Amino acid sequence: MLGILLPLILFVALADTISNSSWIALERTMLWSLRVETESMLSQFAVWCSMLVTVISVCILCYLLYRQQWRTALFWLCSVSGAAMMCNIMKGTIQRARPELWLDAPDTSFGFPSGHATHSMAIVITLLVLLRLSSWHKVVLLSGFLFAALVGLSRMYLGYHYPSDIVAGWMVALCWVMTLRIIFNQNYLTLQAGQDTVLHFLHKKFLL
């Protein structure tokens, strides 16, 4: 329940703060500090980092469907797609404008919370739920949060979001996925049992 309540409280606190002019000025300063030197290579990396979110999400879903792990695939789809839908609902409700500090950010849709931040964190939290009994759990924990952080930084570097947009997106994803974990039967939410793990698949394929 803490995984639901704490992110929800933080999200509400952020939503209540973003209209404060002093807070906006601070966030703009933070964005400009990321943009002191504009380098094409960094910009390209940021774009690819943002695109990687969708690629990873679709690839994992396709893998689960290929392995006929229907319940796990349903949980994955509800977690990732549901988090994105919740994010869009929040965007339309709060209607915070994007920073628009430089020409790299032509998007005219609302910015709070960040869709990419929500999507990336939903991927990470869902994987942690599915791999919680696996030896891969710590690897996913470290690499996953690094990935989510890079996605968040890339969105700020490109000028699409304020820092609070990113943090709010993370909170939406955490709250949503942890809620679904309670709703779903957690006995089915694992990639360790039976034929669900990649390691088991490789062992059966090449070592037997």
CSV table of C-alpha atoms in Angstrom, one decimal:
chain,number,residue,atom,x,y,z
A,1,MET,CA,0.0,0.0,0.0
A,2,LEU,CA,2.9,2.3,0.6
A,3,GLY,CA,3.9,1.8,-3.0
A,4,ILE,CA,0.5,3.3,-3.9
A,5,LEU,CA,0.0,6.0,-1.2
A,6,LEU,CA,3.4,7.6,-1.2
A,7,PRO,CA,3.6,8.2,-5.0
A,8,LEU,CA,0.0,9.5,-4.9
A,9,ILE,CA,0.9,11.9,-2.2
A,10,LEU,CA,4.0,13.1,-4.0
A,11,PHE,CA,2.1,13.5,-7.2
A,12,VAL,CA,-0.6,15.6,-5.6
A,13,ALA,CA,2.1,17.8,-3.9
A,14,LEU,CA,3.8,18.3,-7.3
A,15,ALA,CA,0.5,19.2,-9.0
A,16,ASP,CA,-0.2,21.7,-6.3
A,17,THR,CA,3.3,23.3,-6.7
A,18,ILE,CA,3.7,23.7,-10.4
A,19,SER,CA,1.6,26.9,-10.6
A,20,ASN,CA,4.0,28.7,-8.2
A,21,SER,CA,6.1,31.2,-10.1
A,22,SER,CA,9.2,30.7,-7.9
A,23,TRP,CA,9.0,27.0,-8.5
A,24,ILE,CA,8.7,27.5,-12.3
A,25,ALA,CA,11.7,29.9,-12.3
A,26,LEU,CA,13.7,27.3,-10.4
A,27,GLU,CA,12.8,24.5,-12.9
A,28,ARG,CA,13.6,26.8,-15.9
A,29,THR,CA,17.0,27.4,-14.4
A,30,MET,CA,17.5,23.7,-14.0
A,31,LEU,CA,16.6,23.1,-17.7
A,32,TRP,CA,19.0,25.8,-18.9
A,33,SER,CA,21.7,24.3,-16.8
A,34,LEU,CA,21.3,21.1,-18.9
A,35,ARG,CA,21.4,23.1,-22.1
A,36,VAL,CA,24.6,25.2,-21.5
A,37,GLU,CA,26.3,23.6,-24.5
A,38,THR,CA,24.1,22.3,-27.3
A,39,GLU,CA,25.8,19.3,-29.0
A,40,SER,CA,24.1,17.5,-31.9
A,41,MET,CA,25.4,14.2,-30.7
A,42,LEU,CA,23.8,14.6,-27.3
A,43,SER,CA,20.6,15.7,-28.9
A,44,GLN,CA,20.6,12.6,-31.1
A,45,PHE,CA,21.3,10.4,-28.1
A,46,ALA,CA,18.4,12.0,-26.3
A,47,VAL,CA,16.0,11.4,-29.2
A,48,TRP,CA,17.0,7.7,-29.5
A,49,CYS,CA,16.7,7.3,-25.7
A,50,SER,CA,13.1,8.5,-25.9
A,51,MET,CA,12.3,6.2,-28.8
A,52,LEU,CA,13.8,3.2,-26.9
A,53,VAL,CA,11.0,3.3,-24.4
A,54,THR,CA,8.4,2.2,-27.0
A,55,VAL,CA,10.7,-0.4,-28.6
A,56,ILE,CA,11.5,-2.1,-25.3
A,57,SER,CA,7.8,-2.2,-24.3
A,58,VAL,CA,6.7,-3.7,-27.6
A,59,CYS,CA,9.5,-6.2,-27.7
A,60,ILE,CA,8.7,-7.6,-24.2
A,61,LEU,CA,5.0,-7.8,-25.0
A,62,CYS,CA,5.8,-9.7,-28.2
A,63,TYR,CA,8.1,-12.1,-26.3
A,64,LEU,CA,5.4,-12.8,-23.7
A,65,LEU,CA,2.9,-13.5,-26.5
A,66,TYR,CA,5.4,-15.7,-28.3
A,67,ARG,CA,5.9,-17.7,-25.1
A,68,GLN,CA,2.1,-17.9,-24.7
A,69,GLN,CA,2.3,-16.4,-21.3
A,70,TRP,CA,-1.2,-14.9,-21.6
A,71,ARG,CA,-1.8,-13.8,-18.0
A,72,THR,CA,1.6,-12.2,-17.8
A,73,ALA,CA,1.1,-10.5,-21.1
A,74,LEU,CA,-2.2,-9.1,-19.9
A,75,PHE,CA,-0.6,-7.8,-16.8
A,76,TRP,CA,2.2,-6.2,-18.9
A,77,LEU,CA,-0.3,-4.6,-21.3
A,78,CYS,CA,-2.5,-3.3,-18.5
A,79,SER,CA,0.5,-1.9,-16.6
A,80,VAL,CA,2.3,-0.2,-19.4
A,81,SER,CA,-0.7,0.9,-21.5
A,82,GLY,CA,-2.8,1.7,-18.5
A,83,ALA,CA,-0.1,3.9,-17.1
A,84,ALA,CA,0.1,5.8,-20.4
A,85,MET,CA,-3.7,6.2,-20.4
A,86,MET,CA,-3.6,7.5,-16.8
A,87,CYS,CA,-0.9,9.9,-17.8
A,88,ASN,CA,-2.9,11.3,-20.7
A,89,ILE,CA,-5.9,11.8,-18.4
A,90,MET,CA,-3.8,13.7,-15.9
A,91,LYS,CA,-2.3,15.8,-18.7
A,92,GLY,CA,-5.8,16.8,-19.9
A,93,THR,CA,-7.0,17.5,-16.4
A,94,ILE,CA,-4.0,19.6,-15.1
A,95,GLN,CA,-3.2,21.2,-18.5
A,96,ARG,CA,0.3,22.4,-17.8
A,97,ALA,CA,2.1,24.0,-20.7
A,98,ARG,CA,5.5,22.7,-21.8
A,99,PRO,CA,8.6,24.8,-21.1
A,100,GLU,CA,9.1,26.0,-24.8
A,101,LEU,CA,12.6,27.3,-24.0
A,102,TRP,CA,14.2,26.4,-27.3
A,103,LEU,CA,13.1,25.4,-30.8
A,104,ASP,CA,13.8,21.7,-30.3
A,105,ALA,CA,10.5,21.3,-28.5
A,106,PRO,CA,7.7,22.0,-31.0
A,107,ASP,CA,5.2,19.8,-29.2
A,108,THR,CA,2.1,21.7,-28.3
A,109,SER,CA,0.4,19.1,-26.0
A,110,PHE,CA,0.4,19.4,-22.3
A,111,GLY,CA,3.5,18.4,-20.3
A,112,PHE,CA,2.4,17.3,-16.8
A,113,PRO,CA,3.1,14.5,-16.2
A,114,SER,CA,5.7,13.3,-18.7
A,115,GLY,CA,4.4,10.5,-20.9
A,116,HIS,CA,7.9,9.1,-21.6
A,117,ALA,CA,8.8,9.2,-17.9
A,118,THR,CA,5.6,7.4,-17.0
A,119,HIS,CA,6.1,4.8,-19.8
A,120,SER,CA,9.7,4.1,-18.9
A,121,MET,CA,9.0,3.8,-15.1
A,122,ALA,CA,6.0,1.5,-15.8
A,123,ILE,CA,8.3,-0.8,-17.8
A,124,VAL,CA,10.9,-0.9,-14.9
A,125,ILE,CA,8.3,-1.4,-12.1
A,126,THR,CA,6.5,-4.1,-14.1
A,127,LEU,CA,9.7,-6.0,-14.8
A,128,LEU,CA,10.6,-5.8,-11.1
A,129,VAL,CA,7.2,-7.3,-10.2
A,130,LEU,CA,7.6,-10.1,-12.7
A,131,LEU,CA,11.2,-10.8,-11.8
A,132,ARG,CA,10.9,-10.4,-8.1
A,133,LEU,CA,11.8,-14.1,-7.5
A,134,SER,CA,14.5,-14.2,-10.1
A,135,SER,CA,18.2,-13.8,-9.7
A,136,TRP,CA,17.9,-11.0,-12.4
A,137,HIS,CA,16.0,-8.8,-9.9
A,138,LYS,CA,19.0,-6.7,-8.8
A,139,VAL,CA,20.3,-6.3,-12.4
A,140,VAL,CA,16.9,-5.1,-13.5
A,141,LEU,CA,16.6,-2.8,-10.4
A,142,LEU,CA,19.9,-1.0,-11.2
A,143,SER,CA,19.8,-1.0,-15.0
A,144,GLY,CA,16.0,-0.2,-15.0
A,145,PHE,CA,16.2,2.9,-12.8
A,146,LEU,CA,19.3,4.1,-14.7
A,147,PHE,CA,17.3,3.7,-17.9
A,148,ALA,CA,14.3,5.6,-16.4
A,149,ALA,CA,16.7,8.4,-15.3
A,150,LEU,CA,18.3,8.7,-18.7
A,151,VAL,CA,14.9,8.9,-20.3
A,152,GLY,CA,13.9,11.7,-17.9
A,153,LEU,CA,17.1,13.6,-18.5
A,154,SER,CA,16.7,13.2,-22.2
A,155,ARG,CA,13.2,14.7,-22.1
A,156,MET,CA,14.5,17.7,-20.1
A,157,TYR,CA,17.5,18.1,-22.3
A,158,LEU,CA,15.3,18.3,-25.4
A,159,GLY,CA,13.1,20.9,-23.7
A,160,TYR,CA,9.9,18.9,-23.6
A,161,HIS,CA,9.5,18.8,-19.8
A,162,TYR,CA,10.2,20.4,-16.5
A,163,PRO,CA,11.8,18.3,-13.8
A,164,SER,CA,8.5,18.1,-11.9
A,165,ASP,CA,6.9,16.6,-15.1
A,166,ILE,CA,9.4,13.8,-15.0
A,167,VAL,CA,9.0,13.0,-11.3
A,168,ALA,CA,5.2,13.1,-11.5
A,169,GLY,CA,5.3,10.7,-14.4
A,170,TRP,CA,7.4,8.3,-12.3
A,171,MET,CA,4.9,8.6,-9.5
A,172,VAL,CA,1.9,7.8,-11.8
A,173,ALA,CA,3.6,4.7,-13.1
A,174,LEU,CA,4.6,3.5,-9.6
A,175,CYS,CA,1.1,4.0,-8.2
A,176,TRP,CA,-0.6,2.4,-11.2
A,177,VAL,CA,1.5,-0.7,-11.4
A,178,MET,CA,1.5,-1.4,-7.7
A,179,THR,CA,-2.3,-1.0,-7.7
A,180,LEU,CA,-2.5,-3.6,-10.5
A,181,ARG,CA,-0.2,-5.9,-8.6
A,182,ILE,CA,-2.8,-6.0,-5.8
A,183,ILE,CA,-5.7,-6.5,-8.3
A,184,PHE,CA,-4.0,-9.4,-10.2
A,185,ASN,CA,-3.3,-12.7,-8.6
A,186,GLN,CA,0.4,-12.4,-7.9
A,187,ASN,CA,0.9,-16.1,-8.2
A,188,TYR,CA,0.7,-15.5,-12.0
A,189,LEU,CA,3.0,-12.5,-11.8
A,190,THR,CA,6.4,-14.1,-12.1
A,191,LEU,CA,8.8,-14.8,-14.9
A,192,GLN,CA,10.7,-17.3,-12.8
A,193,ALA,CA,8.3,-20.3,-12.6
A,194,GLY,CA,8.0,-23.0,-15.2
A,195,GLN,CA,9.0,-21.9,-18.7
A,196,ASP,CA,8.8,-18.2,-18.1
A,197,THR,CA,12.4,-17.3,-17.7
A,198,VAL,CA,14.9,-16.8,-20.5
A,199,LEU,CA,17.4,-18.9,-18.6
A,200,HIS,CA,15.1,-21.9,-18.5
A,201,PHE,CA,14.3,-21.5,-22.2
A,202,LEU,CA,18.0,-21.4,-23.1
A,203,HIS,CA,18.7,-24.4,-20.9
A,204,LYS,CA,16.0,-26.5,-22.4
A,205,LYS,CA,16.9,-25.4,-25.9
A,206,PHE,CA,20.7,-26.0,-25.9
A,207,LEU,CA,21.7,-28.1,-22.9
A,208,LEU,CA,19.2,-30.9,-22.8
